Amino acid sequence: MRTKSEAKRQKILDVAAQVFREEGFERASMAEICARVGGSKATLYSHFPSKETLFFEVMFLSTEAEFEATHAALNPDTGDLGDALRHFGRRFITLLTSPEVMAVRRLIVSESGRSALGSTCYERGPKRSEGIMVAFLEKAVEAGKLRPGNLRVMTLHLRGLLEAELMDGFLFGIWETPPEGLVDGAVERAVEVFLRAYGQP
């Protein structure tokens, strides 16, 4: 059963999500969110010390289900490693290029050096993803599907290859959605290069 504090926190998140959808990050204000939630600003700020922190939490929660589904695609029991990596890669790119994740990435860049938001995002996003990917690749090495190596470096190389052809277009606002066929082609090429580098001869 939720405590009163937990229920209040959830209400703030629900209202904030609606305000951010309607107004966007820049135009949304903590005053407007507080007015819709009801209660004092002190209560709002006791849960979320800044608009940036609140925005991050809203975006994080909106992508959590997709994050879990994406990483569940890394099934160590899959027979064909290439197929498993391609399936994961397509879901991974879809997650990374979603409006919510791209909004958080841009916010982290703008807040760099001014708050602890970046480290919070890293712990709950990239670092958590990295741990799941490392565990998957470790199973693939144990099964003889990949050559032994530094698992963290292998993970970073895989992630970098998957992002290589697409991230600039999204980070710099060149694309709203990727050009048709680019994701599948980019994932195919990324997995091919990765398996050439780390696959068994």
C-alpha positions as a printed NumPy array, in Angstrom:
array([[  0.   ,   0.   ,   0.   ],
       [  1.353,   3.411,  -0.947],
       [  2.208,   5.888,   1.748],
       [  0.81 ,   9.416,   1.537],
       [  4.236,  10.666,   0.427],
       [  4.486,   8.06 ,  -2.35 ],
       [  0.988,   8.906,  -3.576],
       [  1.865,  12.607,  -3.635],
       [  5.074,  11.905,  -5.557],
       [  3.154,   9.876,  -8.145],
       [  0.549,  12.613,  -8.523],
       [  3.333,  15.144,  -9.166],
       [  4.824,  12.856, -11.823],
       [  1.461,  12.347, -13.511],
       [  0.688,  16.057, -13.597],
       [  4.222,  16.959, -14.691],
       [  4.032,  14.49 , -17.579],
       [  0.86 ,  16.2  , -18.786],
       [  2.384,  19.691, -18.462],
       [  5.574,  18.694, -20.277],
       [  3.495,  17.166, -23.093],
       [  1.401,  20.308, -23.431],
       [  4.087,  22.967, -22.958],
       [  7.42 ,  21.304, -23.715],
       [ 10.374,  21.433, -21.317],
       [ 11.324,  25.089, -21.83 ],
       [  7.848,  26.59 , -21.389],
       [  6.713,  24.285, -18.59 ],
       [  7.124,  25.773, -15.13 ],
       [  7.277,  24.361, -11.646],
       [  4.682,  26.972, -10.653],
       [  2.205,  25.582, -13.185],
       [  2.869,  22.017, -12.084],
       [  2.435,  23.012,  -8.436],
       [ -0.835,  24.807,  -9.196],
       [ -2.281,  21.747, -10.917],
       [ -1.079,  19.341,  -8.234],
       [ -2.254,  21.526,  -5.366],
       [ -0.34 ,  22.108,  -2.181],
       [  2.786,  24.121,  -1.542],
       [  5.899,  24.662,  -3.627],
       [  7.91 ,  23.412,  -0.671],
       [  6.233,  20.004,  -0.999],
       [  6.936,  19.896,  -4.722],
       [ 10.594,  20.805,  -4.258],
       [ 11.002,  18.317,  -1.418],
       [ 10.271,  15.565,  -3.955],
       [ 12.019,  17.111,  -6.961],
       [ 14.613,  19.846,  -6.322],
       [ 14.509,  21.214,  -9.89 ],
       [ 12.492,  21.169, -13.086],
       [ 15.356,  19.268, -14.736],
       [ 15.217,  16.509, -12.12 ],
       [ 11.447,  16.233, -12.458],
       [ 11.652,  16.132, -16.256],
       [ 14.287,  13.403, -16.133],
       [ 12.145,  11.296, -13.806],
       [  9.085,  11.673, -16.031],
       [ 11.054,  10.688, -19.138],
       [ 12.769,   7.805, -17.333],
       [  9.475,   6.303, -16.211],
       [  7.961,   6.666, -19.674],
       [ 10.762,   4.567, -21.206],
       [ 11.33 ,   2.012, -18.46 ],
       [  9.034,  -0.663, -19.929],
       [ 10.725,  -0.349, -23.336],
       [ 14.169,  -0.449, -21.684],
       [ 13.311,  -3.748, -20.01 ],
       [ 11.773,  -5.234, -23.17 ],
       [ 14.791,  -4.181, -25.236],
       [ 17.28 ,  -5.832, -22.924],
       [ 15.105,  -8.914, -22.516],
       [ 15.865,  -9.494, -26.215],
       [ 19.403, -10.447, -25.144],
       [ 18.48 , -14.07 , -24.55 ],
       [ 21.629, -16.134, -23.899],
       [ 19.78 , -19.283, -24.983],
       [ 19.215, -17.999, -28.532],
       [ 20.888, -20.379, -30.968],
       [ 22.088, -17.838, -33.532],
       [ 24.162, -15.099, -31.907],
       [ 23.938, -12.85 , -34.965],
       [ 20.136, -13.021, -34.972],
       [ 20.034, -12.231, -31.254],
       [ 22.301,  -9.214, -31.7  ],
       [ 20.337,  -7.922, -34.683],
       [ 17.034,  -8.257, -32.826],
       [ 18.491,  -6.461, -29.823],
       [ 20.133,  -3.839, -32.03 ],
       [ 16.897,  -2.834, -33.726],
       [ 15.106,  -2.478, -30.397],
       [ 18.083,  -0.678, -28.867],
       [ 18.198,   1.917, -31.645],
       [ 14.423,   2.41 , -31.445],
       [ 14.776,   3.065, -27.716],
       [ 17.745,   5.419, -28.069],
       [ 16.09 ,   7.47 , -30.804],
       [ 12.712,   7.775, -29.066],
       [ 11.651,  11.38 , -28.381],
       [ 11.85 ,  10.771, -24.635],
       [ 15.409,   9.459, -24.616],
       [ 16.63 ,  12.088, -27.069],
       [ 15.079,  14.825, -24.893],
       [ 16.929,  13.502, -21.854],
       [ 20.222,  13.306, -23.772],
       [ 19.918,  16.914, -24.873],
       [ 19.026,  17.973, -21.327],
       [ 22.062,  16.158, -19.911],
       [ 24.328,  17.975, -22.379],
       [ 22.82 ,  21.354, -21.485],
       [ 23.13 ,  20.65 , -17.743],
       [ 26.688,  19.312, -17.959],
       [ 28.793,  20.643, -15.092],
       [ 25.862,  22.338, -13.371],
       [ 24.145,  19.446, -11.61 ],
       [ 24.382,  15.773, -10.724],
       [ 21.73 ,  14.946, -13.321],
       [ 24.292,  13.423, -15.676],
       [ 25.585,  10.909, -13.14 ],
       [ 22.031,   9.964, -12.17 ],
       [ 21.134,   9.371, -15.803],
       [ 24.314,   7.351, -16.367],
       [ 23.644,   5.057, -13.403],
       [ 20.029,   4.37 , -14.358],
       [ 20.529,   4.161, -18.121],
       [ 23.88 ,   3.425, -19.801],
       [ 25.523,   1.739, -16.798],
       [ 22.538,  -0.531, -16.181],
       [ 22.383,  -1.378, -19.893],
       [ 26.096,  -2.09 , -19.92 ],
       [ 25.757,  -4.589, -17.055],
       [ 23.052,  -6.534, -18.91 ],
       [ 25.043,  -6.538, -22.154],
       [ 28.221,  -7.678, -20.398],
       [ 26.353, -10.608, -18.822],
       [ 24.968, -11.611, -22.24 ],
       [ 28.356, -11.46 , -23.96 ],
       [ 29.928, -13.43 , -21.109],
       [ 27.442, -16.254, -21.755],
       [ 28.269, -16.096, -25.485],
       [ 31.993, -16.403, -24.691],
       [ 31.338, -19.353, -22.366],
       [ 29.301, -21.025, -25.126],
       [ 32.193, -20.619, -27.556],
       [ 30.315, -18.17 , -29.791],
       [ 32.728, -15.293, -29.143],
       [ 36.442, -15.143, -28.481],
       [ 37.42 , -14.353, -24.868],
       [ 38.242, -10.705, -24.274],
       [ 37.567,  -7.673, -22.131],
       [ 33.8  ,  -7.903, -21.817],
       [ 33.261,  -4.249, -20.964],
       [ 35.293,  -3.112, -23.963],
       [ 33.384,  -5.56 , -26.169],
       [ 30.117,  -4.123, -24.871],
       [ 31.189,  -0.545, -25.523],
       [ 32.322,  -1.477, -29.028],
       [ 28.974,  -3.114, -29.774],
       [ 27.049,  -0.135, -28.466],
       [ 29.261,   2.282, -30.374],
       [ 28.807,   0.352, -33.611],
       [ 25.034,   0.302, -33.207],
       [ 24.927,   4.067, -32.647],
       [ 27.585,   5.048, -35.193],
       [ 25.436,   5.752, -38.257],
       [ 22.452,   7.27 , -36.474],
       [ 23.202,   9.333, -33.392],
       [ 24.448,  12.531, -35.027],
       [ 21.295,  12.792, -37.122],
       [ 19.146,  12.684, -33.986],
       [ 21.299,  14.648, -31.557],
       [ 21.606,  17.552, -33.966],
       [ 17.947,  17.467, -34.95 ],
       [ 18.517,  16.496, -38.58 ],
       [ 15.928,  13.704, -38.372],
       [ 12.647,  13.333, -36.536],
       [ 12.605,   9.693, -37.616],
       [ 15.432,   7.8  , -39.353],
       [ 15.364,   7.544, -43.151],
       [ 13.528,   4.429, -44.33 ],
       [ 15.652,   1.324, -44.119],
       [ 18.557,   3.011, -42.35 ],
       [ 18.041,   1.366, -38.96 ],
       [ 17.955,  -2.178, -40.349],
       [ 20.971,  -1.515, -42.541],
       [ 22.926,   0.175, -39.76 ],
       [ 22.209,  -2.668, -37.336],
       [ 23.156,  -5.293, -39.933],
       [ 26.491,  -3.581, -40.595],
       [ 27.189,  -3.029, -36.895],
       [ 26.617,  -6.683, -36.011],
       [ 28.694,  -7.835, -38.987],
       [ 31.663,  -5.71 , -37.904],
       [ 31.29 ,  -6.786, -34.27 ],
       [ 31.252, -10.484, -35.166],
       [ 34.256, -10.061, -37.455],
       [ 36.132,  -8.491, -34.561],
       [ 35.059, -10.832, -31.766],
       [ 33.442, -13.882, -33.345],
       [ 35.135, -17.25 , -33.428],
       [ 37.007, -17.973, -36.696]])
